[in-house]
Coordinates of C-alpha atoms in Angstrom, one line a residue:
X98 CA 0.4 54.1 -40.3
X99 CA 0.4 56.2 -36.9
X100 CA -0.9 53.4 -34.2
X101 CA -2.8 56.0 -32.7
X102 CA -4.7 57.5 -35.4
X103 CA -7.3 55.1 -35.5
X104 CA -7.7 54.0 -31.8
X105 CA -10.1 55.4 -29.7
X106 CA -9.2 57.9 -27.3
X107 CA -9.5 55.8 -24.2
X108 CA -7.7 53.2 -25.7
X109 CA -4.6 55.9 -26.4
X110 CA -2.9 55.1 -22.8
X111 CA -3.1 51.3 -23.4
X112 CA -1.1 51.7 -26.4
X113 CA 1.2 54.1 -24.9
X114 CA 1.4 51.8 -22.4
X115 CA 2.1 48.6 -25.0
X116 CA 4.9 51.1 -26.8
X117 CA 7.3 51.3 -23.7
X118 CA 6.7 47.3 -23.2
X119 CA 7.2 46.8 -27.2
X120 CA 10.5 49.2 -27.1
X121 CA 11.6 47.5 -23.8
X122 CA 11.0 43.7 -24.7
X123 CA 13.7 45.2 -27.8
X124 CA 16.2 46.3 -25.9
X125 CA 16.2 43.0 -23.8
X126 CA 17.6 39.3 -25.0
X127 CA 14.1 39.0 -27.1
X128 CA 15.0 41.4 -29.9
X129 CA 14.5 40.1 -33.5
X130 CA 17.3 42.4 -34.2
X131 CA 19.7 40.2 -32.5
X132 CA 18.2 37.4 -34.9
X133 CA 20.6 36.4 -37.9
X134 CA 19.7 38.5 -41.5
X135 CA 18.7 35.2 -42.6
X136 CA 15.8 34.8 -40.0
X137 CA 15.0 38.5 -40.2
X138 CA 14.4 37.7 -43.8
X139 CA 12.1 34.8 -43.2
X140 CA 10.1 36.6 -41.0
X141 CA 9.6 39.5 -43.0
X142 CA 7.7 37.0 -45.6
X143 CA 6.6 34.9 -43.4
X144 CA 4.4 37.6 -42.5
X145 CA 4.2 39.9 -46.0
X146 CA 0.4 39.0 -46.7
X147 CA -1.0 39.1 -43.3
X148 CA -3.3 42.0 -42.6
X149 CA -5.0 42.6 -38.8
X150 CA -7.8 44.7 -37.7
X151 CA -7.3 48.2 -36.2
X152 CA -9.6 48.4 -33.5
X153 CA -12.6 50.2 -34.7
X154 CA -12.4 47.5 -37.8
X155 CA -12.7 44.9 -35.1
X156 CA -15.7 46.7 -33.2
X157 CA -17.4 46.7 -36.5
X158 CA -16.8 43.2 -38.1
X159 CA -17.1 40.9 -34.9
X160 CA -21.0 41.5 -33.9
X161 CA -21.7 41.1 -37.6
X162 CA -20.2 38.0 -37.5
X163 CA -20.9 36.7 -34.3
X164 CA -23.7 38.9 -32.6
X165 CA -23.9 39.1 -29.2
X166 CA -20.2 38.6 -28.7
X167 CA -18.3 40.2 -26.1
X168 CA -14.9 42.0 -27.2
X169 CA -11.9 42.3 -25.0
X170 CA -9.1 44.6 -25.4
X171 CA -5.6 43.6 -24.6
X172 CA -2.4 45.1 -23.8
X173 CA 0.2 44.5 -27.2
X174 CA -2.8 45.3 -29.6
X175 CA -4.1 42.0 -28.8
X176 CA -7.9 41.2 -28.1
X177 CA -10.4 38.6 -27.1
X178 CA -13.5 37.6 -28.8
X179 CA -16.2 35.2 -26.3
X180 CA -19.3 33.9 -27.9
X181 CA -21.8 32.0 -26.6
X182 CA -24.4 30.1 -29.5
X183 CA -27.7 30.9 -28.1

């Protein structure tokens, strides 16, 4: 799926933004691609069942589950939830 097609517009030049770090951090000593096939492999289903919120999923599920909560945005497609119990 297109990573912009489901953020909203302002949010657009974050991600653009996270793409060039992304790309960058995978030309650099970091890469996974450097990583044996073996670890490739284990990473691949390390990670085959996990599922994370798109943005507009997250904007709708966190005050449902913790009202009042303040969401944060991050650069990487990476956000912060605070809640305070009242």
């Amino acid at each position: 799926q297109d990573i912009l097609s489901w953020m909203d517009p302002l949010h657009v030049p974050v991600a653009l933004l996270a793409m060039m770090v992304r790309t960058a951090r995978a030309l650099g000593n970091g890469s996974r691609r450097s990583a044996s096939r073996e670890i490739r492999r284990a990473y691949a289903e390390h990670g085959a069942g996990e599922r994370y919120l798109h943005w507009p999923d997250v904007r709708r599920e966190i005050p449902r589950a913790l009202p009042g909560a303040h969401i944060r945005p991050h650069l990487l497609w990476r956000y912060s939830v605070v809640w305070r119990k009242q």
